[in-house]
Coordinates of C-alpha atoms in Angstrom, one line a residue:
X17 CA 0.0 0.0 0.0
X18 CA 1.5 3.3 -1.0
X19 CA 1.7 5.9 1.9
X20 CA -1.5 8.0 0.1
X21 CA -3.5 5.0 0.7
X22 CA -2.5 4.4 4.1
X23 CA -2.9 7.9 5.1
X24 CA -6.9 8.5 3.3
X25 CA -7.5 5.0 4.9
X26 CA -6.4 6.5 8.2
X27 CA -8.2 9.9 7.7
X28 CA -11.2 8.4 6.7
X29 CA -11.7 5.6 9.5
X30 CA -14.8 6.1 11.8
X31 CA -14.1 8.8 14.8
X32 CA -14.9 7.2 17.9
X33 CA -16.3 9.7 20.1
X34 CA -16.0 10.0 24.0
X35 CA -18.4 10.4 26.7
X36 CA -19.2 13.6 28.4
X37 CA -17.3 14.0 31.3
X38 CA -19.9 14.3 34.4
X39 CA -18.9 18.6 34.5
X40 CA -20.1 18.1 31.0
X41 CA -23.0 16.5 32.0
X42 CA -24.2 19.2 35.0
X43 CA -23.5 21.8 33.0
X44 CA -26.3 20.7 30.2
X45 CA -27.9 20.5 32.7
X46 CA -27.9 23.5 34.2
X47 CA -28.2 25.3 31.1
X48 CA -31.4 23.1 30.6
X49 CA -33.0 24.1 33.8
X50 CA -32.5 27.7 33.2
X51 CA -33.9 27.4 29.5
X52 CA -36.8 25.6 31.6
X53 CA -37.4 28.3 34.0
X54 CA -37.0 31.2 31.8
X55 CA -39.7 29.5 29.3
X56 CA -42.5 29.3 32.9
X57 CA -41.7 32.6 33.4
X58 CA -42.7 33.8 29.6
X59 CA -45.2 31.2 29.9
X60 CA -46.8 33.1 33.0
X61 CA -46.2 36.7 31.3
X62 CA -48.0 35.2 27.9
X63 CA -51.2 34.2 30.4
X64 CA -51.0 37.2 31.8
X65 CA -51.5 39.2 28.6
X66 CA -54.2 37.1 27.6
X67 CA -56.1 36.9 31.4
X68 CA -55.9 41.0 31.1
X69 CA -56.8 41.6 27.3
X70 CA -59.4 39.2 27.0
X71 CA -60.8 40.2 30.6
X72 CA -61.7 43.7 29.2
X73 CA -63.0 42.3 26.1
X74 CA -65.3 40.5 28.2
X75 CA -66.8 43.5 30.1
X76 CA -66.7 46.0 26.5
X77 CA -67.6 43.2 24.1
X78 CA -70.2 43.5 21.0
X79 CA -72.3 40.9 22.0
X80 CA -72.4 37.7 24.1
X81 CA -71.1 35.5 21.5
X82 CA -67.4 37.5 22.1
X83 CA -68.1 38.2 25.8
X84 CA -68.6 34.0 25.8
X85 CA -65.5 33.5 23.1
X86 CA -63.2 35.6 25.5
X87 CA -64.1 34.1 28.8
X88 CA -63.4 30.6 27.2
X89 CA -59.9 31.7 26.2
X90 CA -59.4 33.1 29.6
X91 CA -59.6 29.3 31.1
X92 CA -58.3 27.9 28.5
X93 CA -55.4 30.4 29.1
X94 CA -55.0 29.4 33.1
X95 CA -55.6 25.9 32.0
X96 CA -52.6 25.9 29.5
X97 CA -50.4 27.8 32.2
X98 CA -51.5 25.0 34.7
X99 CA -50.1 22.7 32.2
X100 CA -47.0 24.0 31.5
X101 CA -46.2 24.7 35.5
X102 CA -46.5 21.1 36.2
X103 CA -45.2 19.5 32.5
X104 CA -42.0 22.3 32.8
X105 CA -41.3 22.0 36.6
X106 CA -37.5 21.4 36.8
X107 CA -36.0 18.7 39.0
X108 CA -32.9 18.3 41.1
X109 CA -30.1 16.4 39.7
X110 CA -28.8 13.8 41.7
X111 CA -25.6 14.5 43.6
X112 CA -23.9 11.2 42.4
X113 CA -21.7 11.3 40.0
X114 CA -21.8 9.8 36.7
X115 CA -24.1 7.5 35.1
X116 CA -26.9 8.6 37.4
X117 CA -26.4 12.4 36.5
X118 CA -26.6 11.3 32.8
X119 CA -29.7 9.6 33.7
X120 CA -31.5 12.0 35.1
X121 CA -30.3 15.0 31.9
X122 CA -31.9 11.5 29.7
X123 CA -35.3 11.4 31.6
X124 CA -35.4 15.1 31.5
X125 CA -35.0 15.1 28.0
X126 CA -37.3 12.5 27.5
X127 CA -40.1 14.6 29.6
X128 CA -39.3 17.6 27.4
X129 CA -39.8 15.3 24.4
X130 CA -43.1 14.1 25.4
X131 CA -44.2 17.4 26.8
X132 CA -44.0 19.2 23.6
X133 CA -45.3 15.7 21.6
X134 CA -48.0 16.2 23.2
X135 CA -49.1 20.0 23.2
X136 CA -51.6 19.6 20.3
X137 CA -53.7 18.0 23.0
X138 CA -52.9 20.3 25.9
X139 CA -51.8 23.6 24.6
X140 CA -53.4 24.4 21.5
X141 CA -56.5 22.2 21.9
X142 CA -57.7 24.3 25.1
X143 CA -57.7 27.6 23.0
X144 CA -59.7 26.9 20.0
X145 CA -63.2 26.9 21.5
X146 CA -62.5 30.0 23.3
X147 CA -60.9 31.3 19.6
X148 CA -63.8 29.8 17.1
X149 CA -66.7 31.5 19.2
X150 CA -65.0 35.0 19.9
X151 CA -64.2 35.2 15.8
X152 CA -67.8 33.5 15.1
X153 CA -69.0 37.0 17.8
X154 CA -66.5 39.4 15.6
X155 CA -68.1 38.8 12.5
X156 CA -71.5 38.9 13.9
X157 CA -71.0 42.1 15.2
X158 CA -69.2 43.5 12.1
X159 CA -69.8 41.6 9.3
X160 CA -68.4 43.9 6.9
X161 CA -64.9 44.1 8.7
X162 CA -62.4 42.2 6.5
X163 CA -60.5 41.6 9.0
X164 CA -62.6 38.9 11.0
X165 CA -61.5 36.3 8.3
X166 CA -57.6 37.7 8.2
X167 CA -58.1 37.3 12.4
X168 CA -59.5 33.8 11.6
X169 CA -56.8 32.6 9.8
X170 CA -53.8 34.3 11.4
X171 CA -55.4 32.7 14.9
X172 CA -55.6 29.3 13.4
X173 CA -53.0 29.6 11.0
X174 CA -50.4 30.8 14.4
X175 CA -52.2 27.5 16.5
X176 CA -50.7 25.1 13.5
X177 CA -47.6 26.7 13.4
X178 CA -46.8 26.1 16.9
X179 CA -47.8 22.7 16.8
X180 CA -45.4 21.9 13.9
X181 CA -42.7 24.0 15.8
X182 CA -43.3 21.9 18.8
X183 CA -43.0 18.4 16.6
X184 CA -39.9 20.4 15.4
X185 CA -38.5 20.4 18.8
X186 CA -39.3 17.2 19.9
X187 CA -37.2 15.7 17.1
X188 CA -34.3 18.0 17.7
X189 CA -34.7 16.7 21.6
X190 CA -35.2 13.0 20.9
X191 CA -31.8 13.8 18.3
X192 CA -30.4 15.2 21.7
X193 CA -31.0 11.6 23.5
X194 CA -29.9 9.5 20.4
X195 CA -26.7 11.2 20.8
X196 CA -26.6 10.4 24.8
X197 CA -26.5 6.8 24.6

């Protein structure tokens, strides 16, 4: 074999990668818990938003089909935030070191994974009453307002989009624990 051979042979033979050292390993996890926390806090800033707006649409609304529509989004808004409080709470690593720390960041991940999986049913799902019957009061109270059916589709058009974000996520995360082992 000619020393060209020997050296592509060499440069193209499969890496064999090493484990994360356990420092590694806490500090993915820390990084994920802050990620974690600082998503329940927009979460809570997002419900408060909607708990205020749609509360004064309730008491100045059109008629009783939006007053309806926009006290159904307010629950389904709590409802969604009561979700993602107690899907998103973050855990306590163990103090042991290594294969339980790795673990733990595994069953995390897997929680995230099903967690976002899963929001069709308990984020987006909870909304779209509350949504169908304020748009259905919009455009009986102004029928001539073009923008009930841009507000329409935006609204449901937004709802998809998150859910296909969310599947989008929860492939990246199950990538995350392919590559874990």
């Amino acid at each position: 074999m000619r020393e060209e051979d020997l050296l592509k042979a060499w440069q193209n033979q499969p890496v064999e990668s090493s484990p994360m050292s356990v420092e590694q390993v806490r500090a993915k996890i820390s990084a994920f818990q802050t990620r974690t926390r600082l998503g329940c806090f927009l979460e809570l800033a997002a419900t408060i938003v909607v708990l205020l707006g749609f509360g004064m649409v309730v008491w100045a609304a059109p008629n009783l089909w939006v007053k309806v529509g926009s006290a159904l989004i307010i629950v389904g808004g709590a409802f969604v935030f009561f979700q993602v409080h107690r899907r998103l709470k973050v855990g306590e690593s163990p103090e042991d070191i290594g294969r339980q720390v790795l673990q733990f960041y595994k069953q995390e991940l897997a929680r995230r994974r099903d967690m976002l999986r899963s929001s069709w049913i308990w984020y987006i799902s909870p909304l779209v009453p509350g949504m169908l019957i304020y748009w259905i009061g919009m455009a009986q109270a102004k029928p001539e307002n073009p923008f009930n059916m841009i507000g329409i589709v935006i609204c449901f058009g937004t709802f998809f989009g998150v859910g296909l974000f969310n599947e989008w996520r929860a492939r990246r995360v199950q990538r995350q624990i392919d590559a874990l082992g």
